[in-house]
XYZ file of C-alpha atoms in Angstrom:
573
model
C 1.386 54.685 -55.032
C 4.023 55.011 -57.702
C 5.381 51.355 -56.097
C 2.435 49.819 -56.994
C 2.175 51.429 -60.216
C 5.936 50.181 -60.849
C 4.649 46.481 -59.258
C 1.512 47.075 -61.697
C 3.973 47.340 -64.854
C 6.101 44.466 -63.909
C 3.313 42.089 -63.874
C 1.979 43.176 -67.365
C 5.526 42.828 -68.844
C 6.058 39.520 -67.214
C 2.248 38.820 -68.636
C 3.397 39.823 -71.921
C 6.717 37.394 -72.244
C 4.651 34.307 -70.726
C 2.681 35.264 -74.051
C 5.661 36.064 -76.115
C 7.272 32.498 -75.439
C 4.241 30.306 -75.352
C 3.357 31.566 -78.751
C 6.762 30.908 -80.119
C 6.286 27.523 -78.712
C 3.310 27.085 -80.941
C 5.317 27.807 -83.727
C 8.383 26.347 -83.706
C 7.717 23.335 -84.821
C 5.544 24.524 -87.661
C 8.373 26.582 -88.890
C 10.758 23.719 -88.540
C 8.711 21.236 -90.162
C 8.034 23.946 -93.190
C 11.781 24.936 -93.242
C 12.665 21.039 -93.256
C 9.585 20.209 -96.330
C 11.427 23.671 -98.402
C 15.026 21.620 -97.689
C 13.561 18.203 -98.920
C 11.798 19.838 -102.122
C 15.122 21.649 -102.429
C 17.517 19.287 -102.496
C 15.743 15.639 -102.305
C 14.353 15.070 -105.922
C 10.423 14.823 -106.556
C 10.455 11.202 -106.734
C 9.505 10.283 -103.299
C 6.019 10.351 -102.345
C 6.759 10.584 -98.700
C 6.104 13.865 -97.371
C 7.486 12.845 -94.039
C 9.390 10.662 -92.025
C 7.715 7.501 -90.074
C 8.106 8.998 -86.839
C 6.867 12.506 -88.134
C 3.167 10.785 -89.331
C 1.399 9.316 -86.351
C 1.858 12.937 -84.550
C 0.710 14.442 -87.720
C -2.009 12.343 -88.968
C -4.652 13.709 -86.461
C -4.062 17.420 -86.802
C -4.274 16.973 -90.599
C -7.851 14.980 -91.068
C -9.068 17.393 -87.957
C -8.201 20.316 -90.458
C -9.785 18.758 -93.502
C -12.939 17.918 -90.495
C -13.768 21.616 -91.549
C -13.979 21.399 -95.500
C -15.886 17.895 -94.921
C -18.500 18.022 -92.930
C -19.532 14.461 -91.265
C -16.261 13.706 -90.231
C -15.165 13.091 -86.611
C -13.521 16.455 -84.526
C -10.702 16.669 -82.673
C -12.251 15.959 -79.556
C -13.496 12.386 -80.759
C -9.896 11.958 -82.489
C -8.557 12.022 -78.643
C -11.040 10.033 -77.313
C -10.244 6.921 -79.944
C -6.099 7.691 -79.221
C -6.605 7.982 -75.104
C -6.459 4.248 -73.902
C -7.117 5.506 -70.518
C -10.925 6.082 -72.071
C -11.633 2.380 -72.394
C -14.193 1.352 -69.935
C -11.910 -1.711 -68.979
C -9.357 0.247 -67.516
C -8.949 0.586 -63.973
C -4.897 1.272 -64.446
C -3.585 4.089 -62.587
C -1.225 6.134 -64.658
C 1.619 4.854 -62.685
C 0.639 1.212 -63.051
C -0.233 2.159 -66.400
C 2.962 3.700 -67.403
C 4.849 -0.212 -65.890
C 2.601 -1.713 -67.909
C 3.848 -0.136 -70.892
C 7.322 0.079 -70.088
C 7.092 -4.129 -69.785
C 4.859 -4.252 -72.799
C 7.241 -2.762 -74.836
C 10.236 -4.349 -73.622
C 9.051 -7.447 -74.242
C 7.739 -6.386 -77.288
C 11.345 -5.429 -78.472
C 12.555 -8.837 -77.431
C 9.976 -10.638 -79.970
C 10.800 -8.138 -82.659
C 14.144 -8.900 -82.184
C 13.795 -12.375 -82.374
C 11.349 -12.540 -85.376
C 14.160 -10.581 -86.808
C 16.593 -12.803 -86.613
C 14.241 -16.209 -87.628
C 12.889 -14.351 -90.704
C 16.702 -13.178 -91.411
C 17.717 -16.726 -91.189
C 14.748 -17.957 -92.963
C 15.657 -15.148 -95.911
C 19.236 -16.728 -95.739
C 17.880 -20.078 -96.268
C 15.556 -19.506 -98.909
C 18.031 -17.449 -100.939
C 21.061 -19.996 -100.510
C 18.472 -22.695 -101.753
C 17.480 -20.614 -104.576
C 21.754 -20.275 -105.331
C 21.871 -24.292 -105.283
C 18.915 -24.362 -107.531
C 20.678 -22.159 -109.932
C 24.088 -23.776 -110.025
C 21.986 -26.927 -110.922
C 20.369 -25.000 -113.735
C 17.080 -26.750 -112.976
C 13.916 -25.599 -111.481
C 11.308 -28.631 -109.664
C 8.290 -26.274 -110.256
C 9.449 -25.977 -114.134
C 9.869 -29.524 -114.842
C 6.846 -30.270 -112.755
C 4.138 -28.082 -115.061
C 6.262 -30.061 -117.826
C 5.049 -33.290 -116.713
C 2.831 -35.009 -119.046
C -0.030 -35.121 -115.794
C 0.071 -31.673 -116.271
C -0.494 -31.009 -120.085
C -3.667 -33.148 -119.955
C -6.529 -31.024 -122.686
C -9.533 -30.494 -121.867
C -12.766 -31.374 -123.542
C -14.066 -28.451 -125.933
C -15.760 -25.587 -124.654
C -19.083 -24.308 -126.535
C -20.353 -21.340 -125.458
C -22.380 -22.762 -122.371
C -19.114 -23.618 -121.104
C -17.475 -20.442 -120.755
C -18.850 -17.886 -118.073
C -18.942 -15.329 -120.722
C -19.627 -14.526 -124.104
C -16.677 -12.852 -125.603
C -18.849 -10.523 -128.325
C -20.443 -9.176 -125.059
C -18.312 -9.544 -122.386
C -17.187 -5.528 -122.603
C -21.074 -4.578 -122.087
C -21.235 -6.038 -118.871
C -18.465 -3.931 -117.398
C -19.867 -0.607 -118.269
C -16.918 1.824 -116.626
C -14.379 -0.846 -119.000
C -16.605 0.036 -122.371
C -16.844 3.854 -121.455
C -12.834 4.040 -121.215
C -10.680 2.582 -123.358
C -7.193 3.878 -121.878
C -6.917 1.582 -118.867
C -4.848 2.883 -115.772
C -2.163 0.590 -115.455
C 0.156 1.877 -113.091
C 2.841 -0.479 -111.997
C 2.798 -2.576 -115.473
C 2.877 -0.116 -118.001
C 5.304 -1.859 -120.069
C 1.843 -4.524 -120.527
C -0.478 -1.385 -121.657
C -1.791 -1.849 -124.580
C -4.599 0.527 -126.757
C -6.380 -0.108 -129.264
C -5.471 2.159 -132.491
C -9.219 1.916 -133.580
C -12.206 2.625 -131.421
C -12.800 -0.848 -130.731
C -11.538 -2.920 -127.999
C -10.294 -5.851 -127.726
C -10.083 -8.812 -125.411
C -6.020 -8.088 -125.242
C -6.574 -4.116 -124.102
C -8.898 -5.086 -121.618
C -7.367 -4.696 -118.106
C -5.884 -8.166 -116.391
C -8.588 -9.088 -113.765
C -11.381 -8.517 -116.939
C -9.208 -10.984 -118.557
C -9.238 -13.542 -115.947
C -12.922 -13.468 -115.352
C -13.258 -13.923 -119.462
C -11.170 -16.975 -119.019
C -13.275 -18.634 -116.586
C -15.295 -22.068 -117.852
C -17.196 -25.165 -116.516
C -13.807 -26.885 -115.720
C -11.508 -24.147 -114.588
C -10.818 -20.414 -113.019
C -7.661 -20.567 -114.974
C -5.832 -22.530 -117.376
C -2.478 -23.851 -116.346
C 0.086 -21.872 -118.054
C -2.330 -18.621 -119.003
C 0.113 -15.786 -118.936
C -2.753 -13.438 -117.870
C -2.654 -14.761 -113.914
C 1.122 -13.459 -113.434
C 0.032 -10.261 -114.916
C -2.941 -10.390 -112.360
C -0.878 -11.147 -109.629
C 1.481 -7.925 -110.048
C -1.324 -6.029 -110.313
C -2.647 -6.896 -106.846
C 1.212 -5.729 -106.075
C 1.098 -2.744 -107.475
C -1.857 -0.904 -108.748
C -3.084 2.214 -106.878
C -5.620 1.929 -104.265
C -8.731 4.622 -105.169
C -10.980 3.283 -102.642
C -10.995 0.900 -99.588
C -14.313 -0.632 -97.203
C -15.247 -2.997 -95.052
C -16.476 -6.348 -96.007
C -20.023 -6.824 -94.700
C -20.267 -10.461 -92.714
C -17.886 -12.554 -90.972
C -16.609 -13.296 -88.035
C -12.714 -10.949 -88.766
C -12.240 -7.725 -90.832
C -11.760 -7.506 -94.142
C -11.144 -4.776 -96.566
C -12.570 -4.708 -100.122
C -10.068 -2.729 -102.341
C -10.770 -0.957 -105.049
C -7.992 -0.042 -108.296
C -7.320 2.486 -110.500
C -8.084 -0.102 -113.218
C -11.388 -0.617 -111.501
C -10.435 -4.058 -110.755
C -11.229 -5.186 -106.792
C -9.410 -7.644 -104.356
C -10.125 -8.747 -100.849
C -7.714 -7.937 -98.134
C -6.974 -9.665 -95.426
C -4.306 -7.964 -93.204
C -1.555 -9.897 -90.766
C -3.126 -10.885 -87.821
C -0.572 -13.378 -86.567
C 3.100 -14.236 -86.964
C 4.291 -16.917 -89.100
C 5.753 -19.379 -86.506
C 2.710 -18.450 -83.997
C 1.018 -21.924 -84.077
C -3.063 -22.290 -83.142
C -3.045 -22.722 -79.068
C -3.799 -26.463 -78.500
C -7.348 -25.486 -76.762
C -8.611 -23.180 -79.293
C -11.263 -24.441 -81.256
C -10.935 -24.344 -85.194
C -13.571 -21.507 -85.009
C -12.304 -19.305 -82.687
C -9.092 -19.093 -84.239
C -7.518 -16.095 -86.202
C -7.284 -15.777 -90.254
C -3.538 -16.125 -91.805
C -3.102 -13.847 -94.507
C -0.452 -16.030 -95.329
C -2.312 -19.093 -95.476
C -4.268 -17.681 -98.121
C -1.398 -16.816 -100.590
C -0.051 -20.035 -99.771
C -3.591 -21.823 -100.777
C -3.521 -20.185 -104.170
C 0.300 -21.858 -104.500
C -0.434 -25.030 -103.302
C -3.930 -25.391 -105.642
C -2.254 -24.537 -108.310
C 0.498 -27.277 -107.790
C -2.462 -29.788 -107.136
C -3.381 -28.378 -110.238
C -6.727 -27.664 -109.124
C -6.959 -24.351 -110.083
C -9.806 -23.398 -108.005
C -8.919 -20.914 -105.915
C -8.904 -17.072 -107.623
C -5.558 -15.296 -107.734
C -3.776 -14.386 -104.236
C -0.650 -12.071 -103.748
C 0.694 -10.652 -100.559
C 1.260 -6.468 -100.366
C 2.895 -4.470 -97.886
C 0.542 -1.609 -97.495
C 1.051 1.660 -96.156
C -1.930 2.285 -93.696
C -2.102 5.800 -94.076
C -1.652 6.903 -97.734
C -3.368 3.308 -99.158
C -6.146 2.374 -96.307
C -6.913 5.646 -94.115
C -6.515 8.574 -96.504
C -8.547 6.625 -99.506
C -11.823 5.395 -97.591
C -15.078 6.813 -97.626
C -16.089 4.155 -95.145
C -16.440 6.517 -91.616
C -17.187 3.947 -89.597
C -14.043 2.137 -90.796
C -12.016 5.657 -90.762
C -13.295 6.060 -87.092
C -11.286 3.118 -85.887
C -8.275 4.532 -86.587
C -5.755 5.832 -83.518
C -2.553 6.395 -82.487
C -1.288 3.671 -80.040
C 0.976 4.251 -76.966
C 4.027 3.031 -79.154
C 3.245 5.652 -82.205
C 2.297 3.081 -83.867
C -0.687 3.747 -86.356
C -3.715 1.361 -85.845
C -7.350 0.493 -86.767
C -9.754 -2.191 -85.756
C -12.670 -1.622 -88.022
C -15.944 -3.415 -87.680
C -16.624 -7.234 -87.642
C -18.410 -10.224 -85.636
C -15.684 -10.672 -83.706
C -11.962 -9.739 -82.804
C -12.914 -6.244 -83.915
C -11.868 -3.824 -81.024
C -8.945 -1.937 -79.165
C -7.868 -5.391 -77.583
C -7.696 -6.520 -80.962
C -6.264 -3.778 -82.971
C -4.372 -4.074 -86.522
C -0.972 -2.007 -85.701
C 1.603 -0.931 -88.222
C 5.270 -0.408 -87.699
C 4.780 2.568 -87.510
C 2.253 2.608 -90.331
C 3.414 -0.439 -92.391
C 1.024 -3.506 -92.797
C 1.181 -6.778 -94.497
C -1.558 -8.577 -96.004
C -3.161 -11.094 -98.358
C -5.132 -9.613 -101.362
C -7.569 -12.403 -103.521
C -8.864 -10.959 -106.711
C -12.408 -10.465 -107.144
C -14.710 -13.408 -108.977
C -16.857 -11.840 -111.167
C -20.054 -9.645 -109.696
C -22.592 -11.756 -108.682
C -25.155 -9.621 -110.553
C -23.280 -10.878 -114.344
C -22.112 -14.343 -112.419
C -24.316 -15.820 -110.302
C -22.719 -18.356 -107.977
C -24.980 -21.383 -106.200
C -23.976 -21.854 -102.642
C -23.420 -25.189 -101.277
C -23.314 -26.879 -97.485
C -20.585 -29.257 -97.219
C -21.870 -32.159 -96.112
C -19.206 -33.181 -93.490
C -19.594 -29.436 -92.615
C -18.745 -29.241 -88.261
C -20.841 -28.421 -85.882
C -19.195 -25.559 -84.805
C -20.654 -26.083 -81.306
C -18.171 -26.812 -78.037
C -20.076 -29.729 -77.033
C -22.095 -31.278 -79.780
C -20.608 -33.810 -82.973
C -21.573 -33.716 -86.608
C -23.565 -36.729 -88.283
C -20.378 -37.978 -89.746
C -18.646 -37.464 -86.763
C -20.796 -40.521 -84.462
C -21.826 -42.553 -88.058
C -19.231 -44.439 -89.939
C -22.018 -45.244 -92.997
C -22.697 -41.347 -93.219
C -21.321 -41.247 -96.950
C -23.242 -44.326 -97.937
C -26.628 -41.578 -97.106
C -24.547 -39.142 -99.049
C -23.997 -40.696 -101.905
C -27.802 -40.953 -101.643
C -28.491 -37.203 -102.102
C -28.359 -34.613 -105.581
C -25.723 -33.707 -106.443
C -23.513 -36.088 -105.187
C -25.647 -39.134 -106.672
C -24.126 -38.272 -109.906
C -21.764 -36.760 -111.992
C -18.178 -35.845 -110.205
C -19.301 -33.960 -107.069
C -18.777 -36.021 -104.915
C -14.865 -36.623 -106.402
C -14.434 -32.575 -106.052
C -15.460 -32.927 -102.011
C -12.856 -35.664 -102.253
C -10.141 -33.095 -104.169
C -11.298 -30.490 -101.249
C -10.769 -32.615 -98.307
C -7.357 -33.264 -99.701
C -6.757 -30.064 -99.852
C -7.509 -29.007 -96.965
C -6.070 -31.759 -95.032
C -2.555 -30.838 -96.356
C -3.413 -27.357 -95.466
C -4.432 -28.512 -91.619
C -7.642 -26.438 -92.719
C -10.840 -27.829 -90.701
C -13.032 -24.452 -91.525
C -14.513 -25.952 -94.782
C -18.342 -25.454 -93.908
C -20.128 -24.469 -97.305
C -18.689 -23.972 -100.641
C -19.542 -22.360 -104.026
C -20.227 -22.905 -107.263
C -21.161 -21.262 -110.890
C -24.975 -21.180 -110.753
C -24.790 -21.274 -114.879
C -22.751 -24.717 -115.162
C -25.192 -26.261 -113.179
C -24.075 -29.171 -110.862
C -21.255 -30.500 -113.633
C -18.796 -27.589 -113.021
C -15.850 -27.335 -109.940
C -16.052 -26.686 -106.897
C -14.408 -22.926 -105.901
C -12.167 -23.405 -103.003
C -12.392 -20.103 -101.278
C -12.020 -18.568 -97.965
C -8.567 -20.506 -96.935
C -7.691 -18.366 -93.984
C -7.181 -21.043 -91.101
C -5.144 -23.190 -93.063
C -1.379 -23.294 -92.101
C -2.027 -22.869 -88.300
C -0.373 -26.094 -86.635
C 2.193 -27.660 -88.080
C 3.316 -29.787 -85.113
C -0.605 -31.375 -85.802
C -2.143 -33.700 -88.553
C -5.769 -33.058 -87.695
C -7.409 -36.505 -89.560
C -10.928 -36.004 -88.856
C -10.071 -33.102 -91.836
C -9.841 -36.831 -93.927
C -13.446 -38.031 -92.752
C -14.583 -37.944 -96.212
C -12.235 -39.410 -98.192
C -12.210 -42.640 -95.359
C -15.422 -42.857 -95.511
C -16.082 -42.666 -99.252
C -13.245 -44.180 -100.557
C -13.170 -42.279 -103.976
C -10.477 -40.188 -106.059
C -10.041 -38.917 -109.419
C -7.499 -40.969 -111.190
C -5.769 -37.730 -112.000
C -5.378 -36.747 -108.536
C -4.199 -39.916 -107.369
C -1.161 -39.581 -109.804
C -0.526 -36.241 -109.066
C -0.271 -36.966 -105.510
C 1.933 -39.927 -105.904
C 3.992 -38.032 -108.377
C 4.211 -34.792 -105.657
C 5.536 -37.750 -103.086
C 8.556 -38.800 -105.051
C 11.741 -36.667 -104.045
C 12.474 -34.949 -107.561
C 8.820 -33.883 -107.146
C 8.704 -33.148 -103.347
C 5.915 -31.162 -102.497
C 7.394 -28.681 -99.729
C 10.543 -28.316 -102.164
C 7.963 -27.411 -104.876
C 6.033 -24.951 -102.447
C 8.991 -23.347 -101.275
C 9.601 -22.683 -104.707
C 6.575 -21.229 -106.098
C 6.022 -19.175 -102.523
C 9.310 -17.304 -103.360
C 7.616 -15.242 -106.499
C 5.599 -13.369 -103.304
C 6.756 -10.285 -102.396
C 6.319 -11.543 -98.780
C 8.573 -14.585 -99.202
C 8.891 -16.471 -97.034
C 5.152 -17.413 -96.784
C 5.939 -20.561 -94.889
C 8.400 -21.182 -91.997
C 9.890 -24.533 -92.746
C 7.870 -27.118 -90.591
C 4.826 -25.788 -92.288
C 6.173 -27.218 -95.732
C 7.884 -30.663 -93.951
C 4.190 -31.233 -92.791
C 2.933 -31.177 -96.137
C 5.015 -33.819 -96.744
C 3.910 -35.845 -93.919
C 0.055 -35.061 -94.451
C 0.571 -36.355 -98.319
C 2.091 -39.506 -97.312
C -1.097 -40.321 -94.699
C -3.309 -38.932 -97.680
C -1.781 -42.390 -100.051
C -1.753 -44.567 -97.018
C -5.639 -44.156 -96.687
C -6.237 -43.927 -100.222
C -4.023 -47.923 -100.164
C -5.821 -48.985 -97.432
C -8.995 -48.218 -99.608
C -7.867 -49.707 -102.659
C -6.765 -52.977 -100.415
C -10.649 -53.346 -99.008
C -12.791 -52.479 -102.220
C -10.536 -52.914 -105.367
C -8.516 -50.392 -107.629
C -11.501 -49.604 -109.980
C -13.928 -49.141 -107.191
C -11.537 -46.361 -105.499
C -10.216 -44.435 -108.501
C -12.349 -43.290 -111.085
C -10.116 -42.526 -114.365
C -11.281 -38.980 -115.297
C -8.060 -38.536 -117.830
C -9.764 -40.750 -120.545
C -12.835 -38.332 -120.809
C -15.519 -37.902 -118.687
C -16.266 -40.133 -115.434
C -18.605 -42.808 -116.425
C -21.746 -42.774 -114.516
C -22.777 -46.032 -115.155
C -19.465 -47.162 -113.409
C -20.807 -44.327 -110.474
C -23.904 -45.800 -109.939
C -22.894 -49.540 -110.446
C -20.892 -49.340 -107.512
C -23.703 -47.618 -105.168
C -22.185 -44.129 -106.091
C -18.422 -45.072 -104.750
């Protein structure tokens, strides 16, 4: 008996330190990571805004929202949180953990080996572009300078009444009530730029730099050439706070609407693809994946065209956890966040397609890039008419266009409002330009102001598949412009002028691509087929002027207005 009382008090104790040590398990790392935050806030300075280290946060991240879970009702639990970070959940997965755990190991490996080379390239690429910028500097000259110096580019334009503008400037603050109910704005990340109005009043210069850009908008341009308000703009898409982020409704590939301390709003479109990772030869143009660096290079190369139709485009690094997770009130968005295999933070939101697991958005660890395109004006103050194109595709595996079987199809077109007048037509032929040297063939409607009417620009938006072969010139993209045989005198110049070598156009892109904080936007055969795609751009535009005459191809818009007489006395061409 007192044996098995003795056996009796051995098991309790034993009981007791399996307790003892599994609690102290529990707790060890809490106390380490609160003795290593009192060391930090000790000794590191208050500057940094980084409670933790990159490895520390994808462990972390859970635990933390599955705490505030409690205050917020609504929220996913921590059982749900597993089930979005356990792979082995997916109902495609019929991996044993061993095979799994190969899988991995080879996944990773070879993911390491394509880091490592993208490494190098971009390093090589970054050597390149800043020895080029050293030449430039010994020289004391800059192409992009001399090129907005140019007399083609100091052209005026006609004056503007007030049904030219988009706004009225004695009411423009009313429509923006949050900008007349607070006159300091937040202006983090240009404060040296704030400016407040001693009086109650405000004024057009205190307004914040995206209010500013839609005031500046009129019937011939988003922008003017050299308006100092668009650089402004542009480092604000850099670096102004994020208060709020959501999904974009529509579209085939997620997008996130971001939202400013400043209450300005840009559209994000986050790196999907690697910058020397050309479009697979079989993939059709609409199956392909959005560049968010094909957008901030279509805001460069517009404005070197000097088009000036697409809005404002910088690219951002963003942190995915203190700028996209932690700000949204979107839950169906915040759902689709998870921790992958490689501690890698990642989301995959919602969207028509390319929105799943298979097609996650992965930081490093939580470390994104993307584009972000300032916000046109809300479509309840700015109504904006959309347009089809009419050499839109088919968008169908099998079936062709109109255009595509009939060689007279612009002859019909030329037929039809608005193109029967007025210099629509010559803005399809500025866009299919455009997009040509962009390799862009996913031009199926456009927009424009709804209060210009049909004399006003086109807005060249949504450039996302441009930039995704450069080993291709895809010339049905030039359809239009062969079959119409029309240009704007000013854009023929310009594109002559951009072909001459103290005016090349990649050396003039590579250039004005630098000012991104992503530099480089564009690997280097992406800007040599510019080149290329601007010399076949003048050889059809010769050919035309060969078959049908000089005056009958380019219409001289620099001397005024287009005549319509001369438009319709030539059956529209």
């Amino acid at each position: 008996m007192i044996l098995f009382r003795k056996f009796r008090v051995l098991i309790l104790m034993v009981f007791l330190v399996a307790c003892t040590m599994h609690i102290m398990i529990d707790l060890l790392p809490k106390l380490e990571k609160r003795a290593a935050g009192s060391s930090s806030s000790a000794g590191g300075g208050g500057g940094c805004s980084c409670a933790h280290t990159p490895g520390e946060e994808p462990r972390s991240w859970a635990k933390q929202r599955a705490r505030a879970a409690a205050a917020e009702p609504g929220w996913p639990n921590k059982h749900s949180l597993r089930l979005l970070q356990d792979f082995s959940n997916e109902p495609n997965s019929n991996l044993t953990s061993h095979s799994r755990e190969k899988v991995t190991e080879r996944a990773e490996s070879a993911k390491r080996v394509r880091q490592l080379q993208l490494g190098s390239e971009k390093r090589g690429l970054m050597r390149d572009t800043v020895s080029g910028q050293k030449q430039r500097a010994v020289q004391g000259s800059s192409r992009l300078k001399a090129l907005y110096e140019h007399p083609l580019y100091k052209t005026d334009l006609p004056h503007l009444s007030e049904d030219d503008t988009l706004f009225n400037h004695n009411n423009d603050i009313r429509f923006y009530p949050k900008a007349a109910g607070q006159q300091e704005w937040h202006n983090e990340g240009n404060v040296e730029e704030e400016e407040y109005s001693p009086t109650g009043e405000a004024t057009a210069e205190s307004y914040p730099n995206w209010l500013r850009f839609h005031i500046g908008i009129n019937r011939h341009e988003l922008y003017s050439r050299h308006n100092p308000v668009i650089g402004a703009l542009l480092k604000d898409l850099v670096s102004q706070k994020i208060t709020s982020v959501a999904m974009k409704s529509g579209g085939t590939q997620l997008k996130l609407i971001m939202s400013f301390q400043n209450y300005g709003q840009a559209l994000f479109k986050p790196m999907k693809q690697a910058r020397e990772q050309e479009t697979p030869p079989d993939f059709f143009y609409f199956s392909d994946f959005e560049r968010h660096n094909a957008e901030i290079a279509a805001f460069h190369l517009d404005r070197i065209l000097d088009f000036r139709r697409v809005p404002p485009v910088a690219g951002r690094l963003m942190n995915m956890t203190r700028e996209i997770r932690d700000v949204t009130r979107d839950k169906k968005l915040w759902r689709t966040f998870f921790v992958s295999p490689a501690n890698n933070i990642c989301f995959y939101g919602e969207c028509s397609y390319y929105c799943s697991t298979e097609h996650a958005l992965c930081g490093k660890p939580d470390q994104i890039e993307g584009s972000l395109a300032a916000f046109l004006p809300d479509l309840a103050l700015a109504k904006r008419k959309t347009w089809r194109n009419p050499w839109r595709r088919s968008y169908h595996k099998r079936k062709k266009a109109e255009w595509e079987v009939d060689p007279d199809y612009c002859d019909e077109v030329k037929q039809t409002p608005p193109y029967d007048r007025g210099t629509r037509l010559l803005d399809i032929m500025d866009m299919t330009i455009f997009d040509f040297l962009m390799g862009n063939m996913d031009r199926h409607h456009y927009e424009t102001f709804e209060k210009f009417g049909n004399e006003t620009f086109i807005i060249h938006l949504d450039n996302g598949r441009g930039f995704g072969k450069h080993s291709h010139d895809e010339m049905s993209i030039l359809v239009p412009l062969t079959q119409c045989c029309r240009v704007k005198r000013s854009t023929y110049l310009r594109l002559q002028l951009l072909a001459k070598e103290e005016f090349k156009l990649s050396s003039l892109m590579e250039e004005s691509l630098l000012q991104d904080q992503l530099a480089p936007i564009l690997i280097q055969p992406h800007l040599e087929a510019m080149n290329r795609r601007l010399r076949l751009v003048l050889t059809v535009l010769a050919d035309c002027v060969e078959k049908e005459g000089f005056p009958s191809v380019v219409e001289n818009d620099l001397d005024g207005k287009p005549s319509l007489h001369h438009h319709q006395a030539h059956g529209g061409r």
